[in-house]
Amino acid sequence: MRKKLRSNVIHQFSTFIEDWVPEEASIAIAGGDKYINYIPGKHDIRINQGQPIPSGSITERVYMQKSKVESFVDKSVFGVPYYGVGYPIEDQDTGFCGALTVILPPEYPKKKPEPLSFIVGRLEDIWVPIRVEDIIYIESHQKKTIIYTKDDCFHSKFPLKILEQQLSDSFLRIHRSFIVNIAYIKQFSRDISSNLEVKLKDHNGTKLAISQSYVQSVRNTLGF
């Protein structure tokens, strides 16, 4: 009986959303750690029923933030880029908790969302709002995200993939493990193996490697 009620809830959500979303949109409904229903539209990212929710998806971010999420997602998540609008869904009668995502073409938004002006980071047992202009670089290390400023380092609950999408163009991805604030770049040079690296304007003169997969992107962005 409970399973049937849950199925009815999913059907009601799907039918309601189909009535107002554009015809190019697909609809994905998740429950727990997987997708339980998918209605493909013209922009089809090919989600399968029962497929686990991947890191960096709109669905994952809805779960983490417990609120509406609207953002562009690059092709590294599903193999196809998309613009998603996600909503938490809950039904007290059946106990169902999940997320509904409307999946649109990547060019859908007419106006780029405003970039973050601050990020909340954890320092021991307190949470601190950090102005993005105070961030020197962000590192992913052993599945943890670390934000470095002049005075401290903080932990963030968001992976680099999500932060990269929300930060302004003044931040640059140079490696799968690093995002740097361009304003804090002192110079580029090569290490003893002739690999490109960046030296930062911090107290330690931190040097970070630029991975081969990001070298051309860095060069194109900064024009060298």
PDB file of C-alpha atoms in Angstrom:
ATOM      1  CA  MET A   1       0.000   0.000   0.000  1.00  0.00           C
ATOM      2  CA  ARG A   2       2.775   2.431   0.957  1.00  0.00           C
ATOM      3  CA  LYS A   3       4.611   1.663  -2.284  1.00  0.00           C
ATOM      4  CA  LYS A   4       1.447   2.354  -4.286  1.00  0.00           C
ATOM      5  CA  LEU A   5       0.938   5.706  -2.540  1.00  0.00           C
ATOM      6  CA  ARG A   6       4.533   6.651  -3.293  1.00  0.00           C
ATOM      7  CA  SER A   7       4.012   5.731  -6.955  1.00  0.00           C
ATOM      8  CA  ASN A   8       0.907   7.960  -7.053  1.00  0.00           C
ATOM      9  CA  VAL A   9       2.879  10.869  -5.583  1.00  0.00           C
ATOM     10  CA  ILE A  10       5.579  10.485  -8.241  1.00  0.00           C
ATOM     11  CA  HIS A  11       2.959  10.328 -11.000  1.00  0.00           C
ATOM     12  CA  GLN A  12       1.232  13.484  -9.711  1.00  0.00           C
ATOM     13  CA  PHE A  13       4.503  15.420  -9.615  1.00  0.00           C
ATOM     14  CA  SER A  14       5.461  14.263 -13.100  1.00  0.00           C
ATOM     15  CA  THR A  15       2.078  15.126 -14.590  1.00  0.00           C
ATOM     16  CA  PHE A  16       2.022  18.553 -12.961  1.00  0.00           C
ATOM     17  CA  ILE A  17       5.519  19.451 -14.142  1.00  0.00           C
ATOM     18  CA  GLU A  18       4.863  18.200 -17.687  1.00  0.00           C
ATOM     19  CA  ASP A  19       2.049  20.729 -17.974  1.00  0.00           C
ATOM     20  CA  TRP A  20       4.293  23.783 -17.635  1.00  0.00           C
ATOM     21  CA  VAL A  21       7.865  22.894 -18.578  1.00  0.00           C
ATOM     22  CA  PRO A  22       9.122  23.652 -22.132  1.00  0.00           C
ATOM     23  CA  GLU A  23       8.965  20.756 -24.581  1.00  0.00           C
ATOM     24  CA  GLU A  24      12.769  20.602 -24.760  1.00  0.00           C
ATOM     25  CA  ALA A  25      12.977  19.881 -21.019  1.00  0.00           C
ATOM     26  CA  SER A  26      13.464  16.474 -19.419  1.00  0.00           C
ATOM     27  CA  ILE A  27      12.277  15.666 -15.901  1.00  0.00           C
ATOM     28  CA  ALA A  28      14.157  13.564 -13.339  1.00  0.00           C
ATOM     29  CA  ILE A  29      12.754  12.495  -9.973  1.00  0.00           C
ATOM     30  CA  ALA A  30      15.051  11.078  -7.318  1.00  0.00           C
ATOM     31  CA  GLY A  31      14.339   9.268  -4.086  1.00  0.00           C
ATOM     32  CA  GLY A  32      17.113   8.306  -1.710  1.00  0.00           C
ATOM     33  CA  ASP A  33      20.405   7.822  -3.538  1.00  0.00           C
ATOM     34  CA  LYS A  34      19.017   7.030  -6.999  1.00  0.00           C
ATOM     35  CA  TYR A  35      16.694   8.235  -9.742  1.00  0.00           C
ATOM     36  CA  ILE A  36      13.275   6.616  -9.629  1.00  0.00           C
ATOM     37  CA  ASN A  37      11.593   8.241 -12.617  1.00  0.00           C
ATOM     38  CA  TYR A  38      12.779  10.015 -15.763  1.00  0.00           C
ATOM     39  CA  ILE A  39      10.727  11.654 -18.501  1.00  0.00           C
ATOM     40  CA  PRO A  40      12.934  12.552 -21.482  1.00  0.00           C
ATOM     41  CA  GLY A  41      12.356  15.724 -23.474  1.00  0.00           C
ATOM     42  CA  LYS A  42      14.159  17.082 -26.510  1.00  0.00           C
ATOM     43  CA  HIS A  43      17.224  17.758 -24.355  1.00  0.00           C
ATOM     44  CA  ASP A  44      17.732  14.189 -23.162  1.00  0.00           C
ATOM     45  CA  ILE A  45      20.674  13.450 -20.845  1.00  0.00           C
ATOM     46  CA  ARG A  46      19.706   9.748 -20.753  1.00  0.00           C
ATOM     47  CA  ILE A  47      19.128   9.045 -17.084  1.00  0.00           C
ATOM     48  CA  ASN A  48      18.061   5.472 -16.337  1.00  0.00           C
ATOM     49  CA  GLN A  49      15.623   4.448 -13.627  1.00  0.00           C
ATOM     50  CA  GLY A  50      17.614   3.146 -10.665  1.00  0.00           C
ATOM     51  CA  GLN A  51      20.744   5.054 -11.693  1.00  0.00           C
ATOM     52  CA  PRO A  52      22.749   6.412  -8.715  1.00  0.00           C
ATOM     53  CA  ILE A  53      22.834  10.189  -8.238  1.00  0.00           C
ATOM     54  CA  PRO A  54      26.250  11.440  -9.428  1.00  0.00           C
ATOM     55  CA  SER A  55      28.448  14.015  -7.726  1.00  0.00           C
ATOM     56  CA  GLY A  56      28.013  17.505  -9.152  1.00  0.00           C
ATOM     57  CA  SER A  57      24.436  16.986 -10.309  1.00  0.00           C
ATOM     58  CA  ILE A  58      21.595  19.376  -9.521  1.00  0.00           C
ATOM     59  CA  THR A  59      19.912  16.583  -7.564  1.00  0.00           C
ATOM     60  CA  GLU A  60      22.924  16.184  -5.277  1.00  0.00           C
ATOM     61  CA  ARG A  61      22.980  19.924  -4.628  1.00  0.00           C
ATOM     62  CA  VAL A  62      19.252  19.988  -3.796  1.00  0.00           C
ATOM     63  CA  TYR A  63      19.882  17.261  -1.215  1.00  0.00           C
ATOM     64  CA  MET A  64      22.837  19.171   0.258  1.00  0.00           C
ATOM     65  CA  GLN A  65      21.186  22.594   0.368  1.00  0.00           C
ATOM     66  CA  LYS A  66      17.611  21.393   1.052  1.00  0.00           C
ATOM     67  CA  SER A  67      16.303  24.169  -1.180  1.00  0.00           C
ATOM     68  CA  LYS A  68      15.722  25.096  -4.817  1.00  0.00           C
ATOM     69  CA  VAL A  69      18.901  24.981  -6.917  1.00  0.00           C
ATOM     70  CA  GLU A  70      19.293  26.509 -10.369  1.00  0.00           C
ATOM     71  CA  SER A  71      22.579  26.210 -12.255  1.00  0.00           C
ATOM     72  CA  PHE A  72      24.515  25.114 -15.327  1.00  0.00           C
ATOM     73  CA  VAL A  73      26.142  21.653 -15.131  1.00  0.00           C
ATOM     74  CA  ASP A  74      28.978  20.707 -17.479  1.00  0.00           C
ATOM     75  CA  LYS A  75      29.282  17.466 -19.448  1.00  0.00           C
ATOM     76  CA  SER A  76      31.549  15.794 -16.868  1.00  0.00           C
ATOM     77  CA  VAL A  77      28.492  14.705 -14.845  1.00  0.00           C
ATOM     78  CA  PHE A  78      26.231  12.983 -17.419  1.00  0.00           C
ATOM     79  CA  GLY A  79      28.272  13.298 -20.623  1.00  0.00           C
ATOM     80  CA  VAL A  80      25.891  16.043 -21.812  1.00  0.00           C
ATOM     81  CA  PRO A  81      25.851  19.623 -20.437  1.00  0.00           C
ATOM     82  CA  TYR A  82      22.549  20.976 -19.145  1.00  0.00           C
ATOM     83  CA  TYR A  83      20.902  23.778 -17.227  1.00  0.00           C
ATOM     84  CA  GLY A  84      18.961  22.367 -14.288  1.00  0.00           C
ATOM     85  CA  VAL A  85      16.331  23.656 -11.912  1.00  0.00           C
ATOM     86  CA  GLY A  86      15.925  21.367  -8.909  1.00  0.00           C
ATOM     87  CA  TYR A  87      13.380  21.285  -6.086  1.00  0.00           C
ATOM     88  CA  PRO A  88      13.209  19.245  -2.872  1.00  0.00           C
ATOM     89  CA  ILE A  89       9.992  17.239  -2.657  1.00  0.00           C
ATOM     90  CA  GLU A  90       8.399  15.695   0.380  1.00  0.00           C
ATOM     91  CA  ASP A  91       5.106  13.965   1.071  1.00  0.00           C
ATOM     92  CA  GLN A  92       4.155  13.528   4.727  1.00  0.00           C
ATOM     93  CA  ASP A  93       1.444  10.947   4.016  1.00  0.00           C
ATOM     94  CA  THR A  94       3.841   8.485   2.406  1.00  0.00           C
ATOM     95  CA  GLY A  95       7.078   9.644   4.025  1.00  0.00           C
ATOM     96  CA  PHE A  96       8.590  10.151   0.575  1.00  0.00           C
ATOM     97  CA  CYS A  97      11.565  12.549   0.401  1.00  0.00           C
ATOM     98  CA  GLY A  98      13.436  13.269  -2.773  1.00  0.00           C
ATOM     99  CA  ALA A  99      14.174  15.834  -5.449  1.00  0.00           C
ATOM    100  CA  LEU A 100      12.708  16.833  -8.778  1.00  0.00           C
ATOM    101  CA  THR A 101      14.948  18.324 -11.469  1.00  0.00           C
ATOM    102  CA  VAL A 102      13.856  20.068 -14.657  1.00  0.00           C
ATOM    103  CA  ILE A 103      16.631  19.540 -17.228  1.00  0.00           C
ATOM    104  CA  LEU A 104      16.990  22.200 -19.907  1.00  0.00           C
ATOM    105  CA  PRO A 105      19.470  22.953 -22.726  1.00  0.00           C
ATOM    106  CA  PRO A 106      22.655  24.635 -21.444  1.00  0.00           C
ATOM    107  CA  GLU A 107      21.875  27.863 -23.330  1.00  0.00           C
ATOM    108  CA  TYR A 108      18.406  28.117 -21.739  1.00  0.00           C
ATOM    109  CA  PRO A 109      19.023  30.848 -19.131  1.00  0.00           C
ATOM    110  CA  LYS A 110      18.983  34.290 -20.738  1.00  0.00           C
ATOM    111  CA  LYS A 111      20.951  35.777 -17.863  1.00  0.00           C
ATOM    112  CA  LYS A 112      23.927  34.170 -16.168  1.00  0.00           C
ATOM    113  CA  PRO A 113      23.259  33.698 -12.435  1.00  0.00           C
ATOM    114  CA  GLU A 114      25.142  36.067 -10.179  1.00  0.00           C
ATOM    115  CA  PRO A 115      28.397  34.500  -8.924  1.00  0.00           C
ATOM    116  CA  LEU A 116      28.936  33.880  -5.232  1.00  0.00           C
ATOM    117  CA  SER A 117      29.993  36.855  -3.126  1.00  0.00           C
ATOM    118  CA  PHE A 118      30.949  34.668  -0.177  1.00  0.00           C
ATOM    119  CA  ILE A 119      31.388  31.000   0.768  1.00  0.00           C
ATOM    120  CA  VAL A 120      30.699  29.599   4.218  1.00  0.00           C
ATOM    121  CA  GLY A 121      33.644  27.590   5.541  1.00  0.00           C
ATOM    122  CA  ARG A 122      34.200  25.582   8.715  1.00  0.00           C
ATOM    123  CA  LEU A 123      37.077  26.418  11.047  1.00  0.00           C
ATOM    124  CA  GLU A 124      37.199  23.783  13.801  1.00  0.00           C
ATOM    125  CA  ASP A 125      33.709  24.024  15.372  1.00  0.00           C
ATOM    126  CA  ILE A 126      32.544  27.320  13.894  1.00  0.00           C
ATOM    127  CA  TRP A 127      31.212  28.327  10.480  1.00  0.00           C
ATOM    128  CA  VAL A 128      32.553  31.510   8.921  1.00  0.00           C
ATOM    129  CA  PRO A 129      31.330  33.443   5.839  1.00  0.00           C
ATOM    130  CA  ILE A 130      34.392  34.069   3.637  1.00  0.00           C
ATOM    131  CA  ARG A 131      34.416  36.872   1.078  1.00  0.00           C
ATOM    132  CA  VAL A 132      35.428  35.351  -2.251  1.00  0.00           C
ATOM    133  CA  GLU A 133      37.958  38.131  -2.866  1.00  0.00           C
ATOM    134  CA  ASP A 134      39.810  36.950   0.271  1.00  0.00           C
ATOM    135  CA  ILE A 135      40.233  33.425  -1.086  1.00  0.00           C
ATOM    136  CA  ILE A 136      43.720  32.651  -2.424  1.00  0.00           C
ATOM    137  CA  TYR A 137      42.991  29.149  -3.673  1.00  0.00           C
ATOM    138  CA  ILE A 138      40.771  26.131  -3.073  1.00  0.00           C
ATOM    139  CA  GLU A 139      42.044  22.571  -2.870  1.00  0.00           C
ATOM    140  CA  SER A 140      40.450  19.157  -3.024  1.00  0.00           C
ATOM    141  CA  HIS A 141      42.422  16.710  -0.862  1.00  0.00           C
ATOM    142  CA  GLN A 142      41.320  13.222   0.164  1.00  0.00           C
ATOM    143  CA  LYS A 143      37.674  14.016  -0.682  1.00  0.00           C
ATOM    144  CA  LYS A 144      37.766  17.184   1.421  1.00  0.00           C
ATOM    145  CA  THR A 145      37.506  20.752   0.103  1.00  0.00           C
ATOM    146  CA  ILE A 146      39.889  23.244   1.719  1.00  0.00           C
ATOM    147  CA  ILE A 147      39.669  27.025   1.236  1.00  0.00           C
ATOM    148  CA  TYR A 148      42.875  29.007   1.820  1.00  0.00           C
ATOM    149  CA  THR A 149      42.931  32.698   2.792  1.00  0.00           C
ATOM    150  CA  LYS A 150      45.808  34.890   4.029  1.00  0.00           C
ATOM    151  CA  ASP A 151      45.022  34.101   7.664  1.00  0.00           C
ATOM    152  CA  ASP A 152      43.364  30.667   7.838  1.00  0.00           C
ATOM    153  CA  CYS A 153      42.206  27.608   5.978  1.00  0.00           C
ATOM    154  CA  PHE A 154      38.599  26.441   6.075  1.00  0.00           C
ATOM    155  CA  HIS A 155      36.671  23.338   5.066  1.00  0.00           C
ATOM    156  CA  SER A 156      33.703  23.508   2.699  1.00  0.00           C
ATOM    157  CA  LYS A 157      31.015  20.884   2.237  1.00  0.00           C
ATOM    158  CA  PHE A 158      30.918  21.542  -1.521  1.00  0.00           C
ATOM    159  CA  PRO A 159      33.255  19.790  -3.999  1.00  0.00           C
ATOM    160  CA  LEU A 160      35.393  21.791  -6.442  1.00  0.00           C
ATOM    161  CA  LYS A 161      33.075  20.931  -9.315  1.00  0.00           C
ATOM    162  CA  ILE A 162      30.196  22.810  -7.690  1.00  0.00           C
ATOM    163  CA  LEU A 163      32.279  25.760  -6.481  1.00  0.00           C
ATOM    164  CA  GLU A 164      33.810  26.175  -9.950  1.00  0.00           C
ATOM    165  CA  GLN A 165      30.327  26.630 -11.419  1.00  0.00           C
ATOM    166  CA  GLN A 166      29.377  29.237  -8.810  1.00  0.00           C
ATOM    167  CA  LEU A 167      32.541  31.360  -8.703  1.00  0.00           C
ATOM    168  CA  SER A 168      33.202  34.354 -10.945  1.00  0.00           C
ATOM    169  CA  ASP A 169      35.636  34.484 -13.864  1.00  0.00           C
ATOM    170  CA  SER A 170      38.301  35.814 -11.485  1.00  0.00           C
ATOM    171  CA  PHE A 171      38.824  32.197 -10.385  1.00  0.00           C
ATOM    172  CA  LEU A 172      40.654  29.704 -12.570  1.00  0.00           C
ATOM    173  CA  ARG A 173      40.671  25.902 -12.517  1.00  0.00           C
ATOM    174  CA  ILE A 174      44.285  24.740 -13.032  1.00  0.00           C
ATOM    175  CA  HIS A 175      44.101  21.135 -11.871  1.00  0.00           C
ATOM    176  CA  ARG A 176      41.520  18.575 -10.799  1.00  0.00           C
ATOM    177  CA  SER A 177      42.592  19.459  -7.241  1.00  0.00           C
ATOM    178  CA  PHE A 178      43.006  23.253  -7.471  1.00  0.00           C
ATOM    179  CA  ILE A 179      41.057  26.445  -8.209  1.00  0.00           C
ATOM    180  CA  VAL A 180      43.057  29.674  -7.849  1.00  0.00           C
ATOM    181  CA  ASN A 181      42.099  33.322  -7.504  1.00  0.00           C
ATOM    182  CA  ILE A 182      43.752  35.074 -10.479  1.00  0.00           C
ATOM    183  CA  ALA A 183      44.349  38.178  -8.326  1.00  0.00           C
ATOM    184  CA  TYR A 184      46.723  36.116  -6.144  1.00  0.00           C
ATOM    185  CA  ILE A 185      48.823  34.695  -8.974  1.00  0.00           C
ATOM    186  CA  LYS A 186      52.370  36.063  -8.800  1.00  0.00           C
ATOM    187  CA  GLN A 187      53.914  34.256 -11.752  1.00  0.00           C
ATOM    188  CA  PHE A 188      53.994  31.199 -13.978  1.00  0.00           C
ATOM    189  CA  SER A 189      57.131  29.120 -14.430  1.00  0.00           C
ATOM    190  CA  ARG A 190      58.269  25.581 -15.171  1.00  0.00           C
ATOM    191  CA  ASP A 191      59.489  23.029 -12.656  1.00  0.00           C
ATOM    192  CA  ILE A 192      62.542  20.784 -13.088  1.00  0.00           C
ATOM    193  CA  SER A 193      60.456  18.461 -15.275  1.00  0.00           C
ATOM    194  CA  SER A 194      59.380  21.402 -17.488  1.00  0.00           C
ATOM    195  CA  ASN A 195      55.797  21.193 -16.241  1.00  0.00           C
ATOM    196  CA  LEU A 196      53.972  24.499 -15.904  1.00  0.00           C
ATOM    197  CA  GLU A 197      53.303  25.689 -12.363  1.00  0.00           C
ATOM    198  CA  VAL A 198      51.897  28.794 -10.682  1.00  0.00           C
ATOM    199  CA  LYS A 199      53.396  30.709  -7.760  1.00  0.00           C
ATOM    200  CA  LEU A 200      50.922  32.505  -5.486  1.00  0.00           C
ATOM    201  CA  LYS A 201      51.108  35.775  -3.544  1.00  0.00           C
ATOM    202  CA  ASP A 202      50.766  34.241  -0.089  1.00  0.00           C
ATOM    203  CA  HIS A 203      53.081  34.135   2.926  1.00  0.00           C
ATOM    204  CA  ASN A 204      54.616  30.839   1.847  1.00  0.00           C
ATOM    205  CA  GLY A 205      54.998  31.581  -1.862  1.00  0.00           C
ATOM    206  CA  THR A 206      52.893  28.476  -2.560  1.00  0.00           C
ATOM    207  CA  LYS A 207      53.554  26.710  -5.863  1.00  0.00           C
ATOM    208  CA  LEU A 208      50.825  24.644  -7.499  1.00  0.00           C
ATOM    209  CA  ALA A 209      51.120  22.364 -10.501  1.00  0.00           C
ATOM    210  CA  ILE A 210      49.020  23.035 -13.600  1.00  0.00           C
ATOM    211  CA  SER A 211      47.925  19.684 -14.979  1.00  0.00           C
ATOM    212  CA  GLN A 212      48.341  18.984 -18.688  1.00  0.00           C
ATOM    213  CA  SER A 213      44.585  18.777 -19.186  1.00  0.00           C
ATOM    214  CA  TYR A 214      44.194  22.393 -17.985  1.00  0.00           C
ATOM    215  CA  VAL A 215      47.298  24.011 -19.523  1.00  0.00           C
ATOM    216  CA  GLN A 216      45.607  25.112 -22.754  1.00  0.00           C
ATOM    217  CA  SER A 217      42.562  26.439 -20.903  1.00  0.00           C
ATOM    218  CA  VAL A 218      44.802  28.468 -18.566  1.00  0.00           C
ATOM    219  CA  ARG A 219      46.789  29.839 -21.514  1.00  0.00           C
ATOM    220  CA  ASN A 220      43.628  30.775 -23.426  1.00  0.00           C
ATOM    221  CA  THR A 221      42.080  32.491 -20.423  1.00  0.00           C
ATOM    222  CA  LEU A 222      45.146  34.520 -19.510  1.00  0.00           C
ATOM    223  CA  GLY A 223      46.538  34.985 -23.011  1.00  0.00           C
ATOM    224  CA  PHE A 224      50.089  33.664 -22.822  1.00  0.00           C
TER     225      PHE A 224
END
